[in-house]
Coordinates of C-alpha atoms in Angstrom, one line a residue:
X1 CA 54.7 -24.3 77.9
X2 CA 55.3 -28.1 78.3
X3 CA 53.8 -27.9 81.8
X4 CA 50.5 -26.0 80.4
X5 CA 50.5 -28.5 77.5
X6 CA 50.3 -31.6 79.5
X7 CA 47.6 -30.2 82.1
X8 CA 45.4 -29.2 79.2
X9 CA 46.1 -32.5 77.5
X10 CA 45.4 -35.1 80.2
X11 CA 42.5 -33.0 81.9
X12 CA 39.0 -32.7 80.5
X13 CA 38.2 -28.8 80.4
X14 CA 35.9 -27.7 83.2
X15 CA 33.7 -24.7 82.4
X16 CA 31.4 -22.8 84.8
X17 CA 27.8 -22.1 83.5
X18 CA 26.0 -18.9 84.8
X19 CA 23.2 -17.0 83.5
X20 CA 22.6 -13.2 84.0
X21 CA 19.4 -11.2 83.8
X22 CA 19.4 -8.6 81.2
X23 CA 17.9 -5.2 82.3
X24 CA 16.9 -2.8 79.6
X25 CA 16.4 -0.1 82.5
X26 CA 20.1 0.7 81.8
X27 CA 19.1 2.5 78.5
X28 CA 17.3 5.2 80.5
X29 CA 18.9 8.5 81.8
X30 CA 21.3 8.4 84.6
X31 CA 21.0 10.9 87.3
X32 CA 22.0 14.5 85.9
X33 CA 20.6 13.8 82.7
X34 CA 18.1 15.9 80.8
X35 CA 15.1 13.9 82.4
X36 CA 16.5 13.8 85.8
X37 CA 13.6 14.3 88.4
X38 CA 15.5 15.4 91.1
X39 CA 15.9 18.9 89.9
X40 CA 13.8 21.3 88.3
X41 CA 15.7 23.4 85.4
X42 CA 14.9 26.6 84.1
X43 CA 14.9 26.8 80.2
X44 CA 15.1 30.3 78.6
X45 CA 14.0 31.0 75.2
X46 CA 14.9 34.5 73.4
X47 CA 13.6 34.9 70.0
X48 CA 15.1 37.2 67.6
X49 CA 11.7 38.1 66.2
X50 CA 9.5 40.2 68.7
X51 CA 6.4 39.0 67.1
X52 CA 7.3 35.2 67.3
X53 CA 4.2 34.3 69.0
X54 CA 1.9 35.5 66.1
X55 CA 4.2 34.0 63.6
X56 CA 4.2 30.5 65.6
X57 CA 0.5 30.6 65.9
X58 CA 0.1 31.1 62.1
X59 CA 2.3 28.4 61.3
X60 CA 0.7 25.8 63.7
X61 CA -2.5 26.5 61.4
X62 CA -1.0 26.8 58.0
X63 CA 2.5 25.5 58.0
X64 CA 3.0 23.1 60.7
X65 CA 6.5 22.2 60.0
X66 CA 7.8 25.7 60.1
X67 CA 10.2 26.8 62.7
X68 CA 12.0 30.0 63.7
X69 CA 15.2 30.6 65.2
X70 CA 15.7 31.4 69.0
X71 CA 18.4 31.6 71.6
X72 CA 18.1 28.8 74.3
X73 CA 19.9 29.2 77.7
X74 CA 20.0 26.4 80.2
X75 CA 22.3 26.5 83.3
X76 CA 24.1 29.6 82.1
X77 CA 25.0 27.9 78.8
X78 CA 23.8 29.7 75.6
X79 CA 22.7 27.5 72.4
X80 CA 22.3 29.8 69.4
X81 CA 19.7 29.5 66.8
X82 CA 17.5 26.5 68.0
X83 CA 14.5 25.9 65.7
X84 CA 11.3 26.4 67.6
X85 CA 7.5 25.6 66.5
X86 CA 4.3 25.2 68.6
X87 CA 3.0 21.7 68.7
X88 CA -0.2 19.7 70.2
X89 CA -3.9 19.6 69.2
X90 CA -6.1 20.1 72.0
X91 CA -3.4 21.3 74.5
X92 CA -2.6 24.0 71.8
X93 CA -6.1 25.0 70.6
X94 CA -7.5 25.5 74.4
X95 CA -5.1 27.9 75.6
X96 CA -4.7 29.7 72.2
X97 CA -8.5 30.2 72.2
X98 CA -8.0 31.5 75.6
X99 CA -5.2 34.0 74.5
X100 CA -2.8 32.4 76.8
X101 CA 0.8 32.2 76.1
X102 CA 1.1 28.8 77.6
X103 CA 1.1 26.6 74.6
X104 CA 3.2 23.6 74.0
X105 CA 6.6 23.8 72.3
X106 CA 8.7 21.5 70.0
X107 CA 12.4 22.7 70.1
X108 CA 15.0 21.3 67.6
X109 CA 18.6 21.9 68.6
X110 CA 20.1 21.3 65.7
X111 CA 17.6 22.6 63.1
X112 CA 19.8 25.6 62.0
X113 CA 23.2 24.6 63.4
X114 CA 24.1 20.8 63.1
X115 CA 25.1 18.7 65.7
X116 CA 23.9 21.2 68.6
X117 CA 22.4 19.4 71.5
X118 CA 20.9 20.1 75.1
X119 CA 22.3 17.8 77.4
X120 CA 23.0 15.3 74.6
X121 CA 19.5 15.5 73.3
X122 CA 18.7 16.9 69.9
X123 CA 15.0 17.8 70.3
X124 CA 13.1 19.1 73.1
X125 CA 9.2 18.8 73.4
X126 CA 7.6 20.8 76.4
X127 CA 3.9 20.0 77.2
X128 CA 1.8 22.6 79.3
X129 CA -0.1 20.2 81.4
X130 CA -3.0 22.0 80.3
X131 CA -5.7 19.5 81.3
X132 CA -3.7 17.9 84.2
X133 CA -4.1 19.8 87.8
X134 CA -1.4 17.9 89.2
X135 CA 1.0 18.6 86.3
X136 CA 2.6 15.0 87.0
X137 CA 0.3 12.5 85.5
X138 CA 2.7 12.0 82.3
X139 CA 5.5 11.6 84.4
X140 CA 4.4 9.1 87.1
X141 CA 2.7 6.9 84.5
X142 CA 6.1 7.1 82.2
X143 CA 8.0 5.7 85.1
X144 CA 5.5 2.8 85.2
X145 CA 5.6 2.2 81.3
X146 CA 9.4 2.1 81.2
X147 CA 9.5 -1.1 83.4
X148 CA 7.9 -3.1 80.6
X149 CA 8.5 -1.7 77.0
X150 CA 10.7 1.1 75.5
X151 CA 9.2 4.4 76.7
X152 CA 9.9 8.1 76.6
X153 CA 11.0 9.9 79.9
X154 CA 9.7 12.9 81.4
X155 CA 10.2 15.5 84.1
X156 CA 9.4 19.1 85.2
X157 CA 10.9 22.2 83.8
X158 CA 10.4 26.0 84.1
X159 CA 10.0 27.7 80.7
X160 CA 10.9 31.5 80.4
X161 CA 10.3 33.4 77.0
X162 CA 11.7 36.9 76.1
X163 CA 12.5 37.1 79.9
X164 CA 9.1 36.4 81.1
X165 CA 7.9 33.3 83.2
X166 CA 5.6 31.4 80.8
X167 CA 5.0 28.6 83.5
X168 CA 5.7 25.0 84.8
X169 CA 5.9 22.5 81.9
X170 CA 6.5 18.8 81.0
X171 CA 9.5 18.1 79.4
X172 CA 8.8 14.8 77.2
X173 CA 11.4 12.8 75.4
X174 CA 10.9 12.9 71.6
X175 CA 10.3 9.6 69.8
X176 CA 12.6 10.1 67.0
X177 CA 16.0 8.6 65.5
X178 CA 17.6 9.4 68.7
X179 CA 15.2 7.5 70.8
X180 CA 15.4 4.5 68.4
X181 CA 19.2 4.3 68.6
X182 CA 18.7 4.3 72.2
X183 CA 16.3 1.6 72.8
X184 CA 16.9 -0.4 69.5
X185 CA 20.7 0.4 68.7
X186 CA 19.5 1.3 65.0
X187 CA 17.4 4.1 63.6
X188 CA 16.7 3.6 59.8
X189 CA 13.5 1.7 59.7
X190 CA 10.1 3.0 59.1
X191 CA 8.6 5.2 62.1
X192 CA 4.9 6.3 62.1
X193 CA 3.2 8.7 64.6
X194 CA -0.1 7.0 64.8
X195 CA -2.4 10.2 65.1
X196 CA -4.5 11.3 62.1
X197 CA -4.8 14.9 60.8
X198 CA -8.1 15.7 62.7
X199 CA -8.0 18.9 64.7
X200 CA -9.5 20.1 68.0
X201 CA -9.9 23.5 66.9
X202 CA -10.8 24.8 63.4
X203 CA -13.0 21.9 62.7
X204 CA -14.7 23.6 60.1
X205 CA -11.9 23.9 57.7
X206 CA -9.7 21.2 58.9
X207 CA -10.0 17.7 56.9
X208 CA -10.9 14.4 58.6
X209 CA -9.8 11.1 58.2
X210 CA -10.1 7.3 59.8
X211 CA -8.4 7.3 63.1
X212 CA -5.2 5.2 63.2
X213 CA -7.0 2.0 64.2
X214 CA -5.0 -0.4 61.9
X215 CA -8.1 -0.9 59.9
X216 CA -7.3 -2.4 56.7
X217 CA -8.9 0.0 53.7
X218 CA -6.8 -1.9 50.7
X219 CA -3.4 -1.9 49.2
X220 CA -3.2 1.6 48.2
X221 CA -0.8 3.4 50.4
X222 CA -2.5 6.8 49.6
X223 CA -5.6 5.5 51.5
X224 CA -3.4 5.8 54.8
X225 CA -1.8 9.3 54.4
X226 CA -4.2 11.1 56.6
X227 CA -4.4 8.5 59.0
X228 CA -0.8 8.0 60.1
X229 CA 2.3 10.6 60.1
X230 CA 5.4 9.0 58.6
X231 CA 8.5 10.3 60.4
X232 CA 10.9 8.3 58.5
X233 CA 12.2 8.5 55.0
X234 CA 10.2 5.5 53.7
X235 CA 7.6 2.9 55.1
X236 CA 4.1 3.2 53.7
X237 CA 4.5 -0.2 52.0
X238 CA 5.7 -1.8 55.3
X239 CA 2.9 -0.2 57.2
X240 CA 0.3 -1.4 54.9
X241 CA 1.5 -5.0 55.0
X242 CA 1.4 -5.1 58.8
X243 CA -2.5 -3.7 58.7
X244 CA -3.2 -6.2 56.0
X245 CA -1.5 -9.1 57.8
X246 CA -3.7 -8.3 60.6
X247 CA -7.0 -8.4 58.4
X248 CA -6.3 -11.7 56.5
X249 CA -3.1 -13.4 57.5
X250 CA -3.4 -13.1 61.1
X251 CA -1.7 -16.5 61.7
X252 CA 1.4 -14.8 60.5
X253 CA 1.4 -11.7 62.6
X254 CA 4.4 -12.5 64.6
X255 CA 6.6 -12.4 61.3
X256 CA 5.4 -8.5 61.0
X257 CA 4.9 -7.5 64.6
X258 CA 6.5 -7.8 67.9
X259 CA 3.3 -9.4 69.6
X260 CA 4.9 -9.5 72.8
X261 CA 6.0 -5.8 73.1
X262 CA 2.4 -4.9 72.0
X263 CA 0.7 -7.0 74.5
X264 CA 2.7 -5.2 77.2
X265 CA 1.8 -1.6 75.7
X266 CA -2.0 -2.9 75.8
X267 CA -1.5 -4.3 79.4
X268 CA 0.1 -1.0 80.7
X269 CA -2.5 1.1 79.0
X270 CA -5.2 -0.6 80.8
X271 CA -3.7 -1.1 84.2
X272 CA -2.8 2.7 84.4
X273 CA -6.1 3.6 83.1
X274 CA -4.8 5.4 80.0
X275 CA -7.9 5.9 78.1
X276 CA -6.4 7.9 75.5
X277 CA -4.6 5.4 73.4
X278 CA -5.1 2.7 70.9
X279 CA -6.7 0.1 73.1
X280 CA -9.0 2.2 75.1
X281 CA -11.4 5.0 74.7
X282 CA -9.8 7.0 71.8
X283 CA -7.6 5.8 69.2
X284 CA -4.2 7.5 68.7
X285 CA -1.3 8.4 70.7
X286 CA 1.1 5.8 69.8
X287 CA 4.2 5.1 67.5
X288 CA 5.2 2.2 65.6
X289 CA 8.5 1.4 64.2
X290 CA 9.8 -1.5 62.3
X291 CA 13.2 -2.7 63.6
X292 CA 15.9 -4.6 61.4
X293 CA 14.3 -8.0 62.2
X294 CA 11.1 -6.8 60.2
X295 CA 9.0 -6.6 63.3
X296 CA 6.9 -3.4 64.1
X297 CA 7.4 -2.4 67.8
X298 CA 4.5 -0.2 69.6
X299 CA 5.7 2.7 71.5
X300 CA 3.5 4.6 74.1
X301 CA 3.2 8.4 73.4
X302 CA 1.4 11.3 75.2
X303 CA 0.3 9.7 78.6
X304 CA -1.1 12.8 80.4
X305 CA -4.3 11.3 80.4
X306 CA -3.1 8.2 82.5
X307 CA -5.1 7.4 85.8
X308 CA -8.0 8.3 83.5
X309 CA -7.0 11.8 83.6
X310 CA -9.4 14.6 81.9
X311 CA -11.0 11.6 80.0
X312 CA -13.1 11.4 83.2
X313 CA -15.4 14.1 81.8
X314 CA -16.4 11.8 78.9
X315 CA -17.7 9.1 81.6
X316 CA -20.0 12.1 83.2
X317 CA -22.9 10.3 81.2
X318 CA -21.4 6.9 80.3
X319 CA -21.5 4.2 82.9
X320 CA -19.8 2.3 84.2
X321 CA -17.3 4.2 86.0
X322 CA -14.1 5.3 84.2
X323 CA -11.9 3.3 86.7
X324 CA -13.9 0.0 85.7
X325 CA -13.1 0.0 82.0
X326 CA -13.0 -3.2 80.7
X327 CA -9.6 -4.3 79.8
X328 CA -10.8 -6.8 77.3
X329 CA -12.8 -3.9 75.2
X330 CA -12.0 -4.3 71.4
X331 CA -13.8 -1.0 70.8
X332 CA -15.9 2.2 71.9
X333 CA -19.5 2.7 70.8
X334 CA -19.2 6.4 71.2
X335 CA -22.8 7.0 69.6
X336 CA -24.2 4.2 72.1
X337 CA -26.1 2.8 68.9
X338 CA -25.3 -0.7 69.8
X339 CA -22.6 -1.5 67.4
X340 CA -19.3 -0.3 66.1
X341 CA -18.5 1.4 62.7
X342 CA -15.2 1.0 61.2
X343 CA -13.9 4.3 62.5
X344 CA -14.2 2.9 66.1
X345 CA -12.9 -0.6 65.6
X346 CA -9.6 -1.9 66.8
X347 CA -8.9 -4.9 64.6
X348 CA -5.7 -5.7 66.4
X349 CA -7.0 -5.8 69.9
X350 CA -9.9 -8.0 68.7
X351 CA -7.5 -10.3 66.8
X352 CA -5.0 -10.7 69.6
X353 CA -7.4 -11.2 72.7
X354 CA -9.2 -13.9 70.7
X355 CA -6.1 -16.0 70.2
X356 CA -6.1 -18.3 73.5
X357 CA -2.3 -18.1 73.9
X358 CA -2.0 -14.2 73.4
X359 CA -4.7 -13.7 75.8
X360 CA -3.3 -15.7 78.3
X361 CA 0.0 -13.8 77.9
X362 CA -1.9 -10.6 78.2
X363 CA -3.5 -11.8 81.4
X364 CA 0.0 -12.8 82.7
X365 CA 1.2 -9.2 81.8
X366 CA -1.9 -7.4 83.6
X367 CA -1.0 -9.4 86.5
X368 CA 2.4 -8.3 86.9
X369 CA 2.0 -4.8 86.3
X370 CA -1.0 -4.8 88.9
X371 CA 1.1 -6.4 91.5
X372 CA 4.2 -4.5 90.7
X373 CA 3.1 -1.1 89.8
X374 CA -0.5 -0.5 91.2
X375 CA 1.2 0.4 94.5
X376 CA -0.3 3.4 96.2
X377 CA 2.5 3.8 98.6
X378 CA 5.1 3.7 95.8
X379 CA 3.0 6.0 93.5
X380 CA 2.4 8.4 96.3
X381 CA 6.2 8.8 97.0
X382 CA 6.7 9.6 93.6
X383 CA 4.0 12.0 93.4
X384 CA 4.9 14.0 96.5
X385 CA 8.7 14.1 95.3
X386 CA 7.5 15.7 92.2
X387 CA 5.0 18.1 93.7
X388 CA 7.1 19.2 96.6
X389 CA 10.0 20.0 93.9
X390 CA 7.6 21.8 91.8
X391 CA 5.2 23.6 94.2
X392 CA 6.6 27.1 94.2
X393 CA 7.0 27.1 90.4
X394 CA 3.4 25.9 90.0
X395 CA 2.2 28.4 92.4
X396 CA 4.1 31.4 90.4
X397 CA 2.6 29.8 87.1
X398 CA -0.3 32.3 86.6
X399 CA -1.1 30.7 83.1
X400 CA -2.0 27.7 84.6
X401 CA -5.6 26.5 84.5
X402 CA -6.0 25.1 88.0
X403 CA -5.6 26.4 91.6
X404 CA -3.0 25.1 93.8
X405 CA -5.9 23.6 95.8
X406 CA -6.6 21.4 92.8
X407 CA -3.1 20.8 92.2
X408 CA -2.8 18.9 95.6
X409 CA -6.5 17.7 95.7
X410 CA -6.3 15.8 92.4
X411 CA -3.6 13.6 93.7
X412 CA -6.2 11.9 95.8
X413 CA -9.5 12.8 94.6
X414 CA -11.4 13.7 91.2
X415 CA -11.7 17.3 90.1
X416 CA -14.8 18.8 88.5
X417 CA -14.9 21.8 87.0
X418 CA -16.8 22.2 83.7
X419 CA -15.3 18.9 83.1
X420 CA -14.1 15.9 84.8
X421 CA -10.4 15.2 86.0
X422 CA -9.7 11.9 87.7
X423 CA -7.5 11.7 90.7
X424 CA -4.1 9.9 90.7
X425 CA -4.2 7.6 93.8
X426 CA -8.2 7.0 94.2
X427 CA -8.0 5.7 90.8
X428 CA -5.3 3.7 91.5
X429 CA -7.1 2.1 94.2
X430 CA -10.4 1.7 92.2
X431 CA -8.8 0.3 89.2
X432 CA -6.7 -2.2 91.2
X433 CA -9.7 -3.5 93.0
X434 CA -11.7 -3.8 89.9
X435 CA -9.1 -5.5 87.9
X436 CA -8.5 -8.1 90.4
X437 CA -12.1 -9.0 90.7
X438 CA -12.3 -10.1 87.1
X439 CA -12.0 -14.0 86.8
X440 CA -9.3 -14.2 84.1
X441 CA -7.0 -12.0 86.5
X442 CA -7.8 -13.4 89.9
X443 CA -6.5 -16.9 88.7
X444 CA -3.7 -18.7 90.6
X445 CA -1.0 -19.1 88.0
X446 CA 2.2 -21.3 88.2
X447 CA 5.2 -20.4 90.1
X448 CA 8.5 -20.6 88.9
X449 CA 12.3 -20.0 90.4
X450 CA 15.7 -21.5 90.7
X451 CA 17.1 -21.3 87.2
X452 CA 20.2 -23.4 86.6
X453 CA 22.3 -24.5 83.6
X454 CA 24.7 -27.7 83.8
X455 CA 26.2 -29.6 81.3
X456 CA 24.4 -28.1 78.2
X457 CA 20.8 -28.5 80.1
X458 CA 18.7 -25.8 81.6
X459 CA 16.5 -26.4 84.4
X460 CA 13.7 -24.4 86.4
X461 CA 11.4 -25.4 89.4
X462 CA 8.0 -24.9 89.0
X463 CA 4.8 -25.7 90.8
X464 CA 1.1 -25.6 89.8
X465 CA 1.8 -26.4 86.1
X466 CA 0.7 -28.5 83.6
X467 CA 3.1 -27.4 80.8
X468 CA 6.6 -25.6 80.8
X469 CA 8.5 -23.9 77.9
X470 CA 12.0 -22.5 77.5
X471 CA 11.6 -19.7 75.0
X472 CA 15.1 -18.8 73.4
X473 CA 16.7 -16.7 70.7
X474 CA 20.1 -15.5 69.8
X475 CA 18.7 -12.6 67.7
X476 CA 20.6 -9.5 68.3
X477 CA 17.3 -7.8 68.2
X478 CA 16.1 -9.6 71.3
X479 CA 13.1 -11.0 69.5
X480 CA 11.6 -13.9 67.8
X481 CA 12.1 -16.2 70.9
X482 CA 11.2 -19.9 69.9
X483 CA 9.4 -22.3 72.2
X484 CA 11.3 -25.6 73.6
X485 CA 9.3 -28.1 75.7
X486 CA 10.8 -28.7 79.1
X487 CA 10.3 -32.2 80.8
X488 CA 9.8 -33.4 84.3
X489 CA 9.6 -37.2 83.4
X490 CA 13.0 -38.5 84.0
X491 CA 13.7 -38.0 80.3
X492 CA 15.5 -35.7 77.9
X493 CA 18.0 -34.9 80.5
X494 CA 15.7 -34.6 83.4
X495 CA 17.2 -36.6 86.1
X496 CA 14.2 -37.2 88.3
X497 CA 10.7 -37.6 87.3
X498 CA 7.9 -35.3 89.1
X499 CA 10.1 -33.5 91.5
X500 CA 9.0 -30.2 90.2
X501 CA 12.3 -29.7 88.3
X502 CA 11.7 -29.1 84.6
X503 CA 14.7 -29.7 82.2
X504 CA 15.6 -28.9 78.4
X505 CA 18.6 -29.2 76.5
X506 CA 20.1 -25.6 76.1
X507 CA 19.2 -24.3 72.7
X508 CA 22.0 -23.1 70.2
X509 CA 24.6 -24.5 72.4
X510 CA 26.2 -25.8 69.4
X511 CA 27.0 -22.4 68.1
X512 CA 30.3 -20.2 68.7
X513 CA 30.4 -16.7 69.9
X514 CA 26.8 -16.6 70.6
X515 CA 24.7 -15.3 73.5
X516 CA 21.7 -17.2 74.3
X517 CA 18.7 -15.3 75.4
X518 CA 15.8 -17.0 77.3
X519 CA 13.0 -16.8 79.6
X520 CA 10.4 -19.5 81.0
X521 CA 6.7 -20.0 80.3
X522 CA 4.3 -22.0 82.4
X523 CA 0.8 -22.6 82.2
X524 CA -1.9 -24.6 84.2
X525 CA -5.6 -25.0 83.2
X526 CA -6.4 -21.4 84.3
X527 CA -3.3 -19.0 84.1
X528 CA 0.1 -18.6 82.4
X529 CA 3.2 -17.3 84.2
X530 CA 6.8 -16.1 83.1
X531 CA 10.1 -15.9 84.5
X532 CA 11.4 -13.5 84.5
X533 CA 7.8 -11.8 84.9
X534 CA 8.9 -8.8 82.7
X535 CA 9.8 -11.2 79.8
X536 CA 10.3 -10.6 76.9
X537 CA 11.5 -7.2 77.8
X538 CA 13.7 -8.5 80.4
X539 CA 15.2 -12.2 80.1
X540 CA 18.1 -14.2 81.1
X541 CA 21.4 -14.3 79.1
X542 CA 24.1 -17.1 78.8
X543 CA 27.4 -17.4 77.0
X544 CA 30.2 -19.8 77.2
X545 CA 33.3 -18.4 79.0
X546 CA 36.6 -18.5 77.3
X547 CA 38.8 -18.1 80.1
X548 CA 39.8 -21.5 81.6
X549 CA 42.2 -21.0 84.3
X550 CA 44.7 -18.2 85.1
X551 CA 47.8 -19.6 83.4
X552 CA 51.2 -17.7 82.3
X553 CA 50.7 -16.3 78.9
X554 CA 53.2 -15.1 76.5
X555 CA 52.9 -12.0 74.3
X556 CA 50.7 -12.8 71.2
X557 CA 48.1 -15.7 71.1
X558 CA 48.7 -18.8 69.4
X559 CA 46.9 -21.9 69.1
X560 CA 48.7 -24.9 70.8
X561 CA 46.1 -27.7 70.8
X562 CA 42.9 -29.0 69.9
X563 CA 41.1 -31.4 72.2
X564 CA 37.9 -33.5 72.3
X565 CA 35.6 -33.7 75.5
X566 CA 37.7 -36.2 77.0
X567 CA 40.8 -33.9 76.6
X568 CA 42.3 -36.2 73.8
X569 CA 44.5 -34.6 71.1
X570 CA 42.4 -33.7 67.8
X571 CA 44.5 -34.2 64.7
X572 CA 41.8 -33.2 62.2
X573 CA 39.0 -31.2 63.1
X574 CA 37.1 -31.8 60.1
X575 CA 36.6 -35.7 61.5
X576 CA 34.3 -34.1 64.3
X577 CA 31.6 -32.9 62.2
X578 CA 28.8 -31.5 64.9
X579 CA 30.8 -32.4 67.9
X580 CA 32.3 -29.9 70.5
X581 CA 35.9 -29.5 70.2
X582 CA 38.2 -27.2 72.4
X583 CA 40.7 -24.6 70.8
X584 CA 43.4 -24.1 73.4
X585 CA 45.7 -20.9 73.2
X586 CA 49.0 -20.3 74.7
X587 CA 47.4 -17.5 76.8
X588 CA 45.4 -19.7 78.9
X589 CA 42.1 -19.3 76.9
X590 CA 39.8 -21.9 75.3
X591 CA 37.3 -21.9 72.8
X592 CA 34.6 -24.0 72.3
X593 CA 33.5 -24.9 68.7
X594 CA 31.5 -26.9 66.6
X595 CA 31.9 -27.5 62.8
X596 CA 28.9 -27.8 60.9
X597 CA 28.7 -29.3 57.5

């Protein structure tokens, strides 16, 4: 131990600094999971009540939460007494009105038997792709969404009921507590499905309500009950506070909303031509969840009308083309009367895109998605893999609406029956061309690369920029990043002025046992850029290592010395307020600590 002691006492501790890129893609299913796209599984439902269809249809109209038990079999494994109900709105009404058994299903694995799961999932939602000739618009678009914000996964399955083949279905991940824990590592906050109580069918008897457009109607929480569907035990007060902040206290919106996550959602909605969500043609199909940091997160849902989808029919008489939908639209005048009423307003879009910084970030996100994800070759590869896998199942689905010719044709071109259904590849090509023609998107942003951390300073190489910022946080929720100015003027740790290398002190470096999460933002007169480009969903991580060298260690771990930056022995750590000290242990590890008064 004397040899170790003298080495540490006379040498300045040397630490190797490095950062890693955090990728949230690790949160999604691995191959072989429930949402594996490489296999086509068969789900068999056998109801104990032979009149199950009549019961479930009646329940949809008069008691929507009612479930009945059924036996579910997958891969030869039987799951007894799962809770089943029908789900959907137009996708239920249209087949039901046509006396088709191919309605969408909501299956709760542990409704009657606690803890029961299907390949580790508690709830299964089966969509019938009633208005998608290709069956795969939901799946292809979800693979894009997941690159930029927490999103549900999807794949294809074959459904049998009472031994009879019902048809090819899309298996959509439920946005529930299990999803929340998967992506946010907690699940107890307020959760809202943002769809109002309007019904596609039985409109004469169904109630009507303001769409979930985040329009402020007053502090009375009951005013919002018919516009939002609360899926948690509490949250109405928190939701109204968010809506009120948008209306009357927008300068503090970042205290109640994860703004960057919302901008990513808006950007993906627009790039993939999902015209059935909050910031496009119809106002619905999203969730709001308040995480423990107090911020609401926007979560996309029901993506089957991506690549314009069946919404193309709405543009039969409505110029311009659907693929040229304005990404800066703040509302839709469906009555063509020249103004928006409160039912058509989108106050959150209007406020965010009126803020210069938020608009620049939104534009940067649009560019990233366009260049990274509107790749017709990549999308076609995904399309071909899915359709080849499911072609036999689709051809044997006698309850589907479209022909097999339309199954393939709608990949490359629009299908017109009594309504319009946009093609995937042609919409992608048209949408990309249109978006890149817009002045705000076609600007040349700064270029960032070569990140380095050395001696408590962080540097990044940047060209074509006027200002550069380091955005950093130590939040365990990966949120509330703070801005720190970076310099290229030979001061504040910068070694050489005007060399394109920007420098800033590493924030929070005085804290112990913390992981610093950070990214970079650069701006010029025309545009803004981020590094990594998917920030804040992706970011760099940095933590001081504790291991100093491979020294021999004894059993147990004992403090043998405390030294300062010069390796000098410290007798009283209290004399070193706000200064780094190194605690050396007999197992060869070193901890960097700072005592804050």
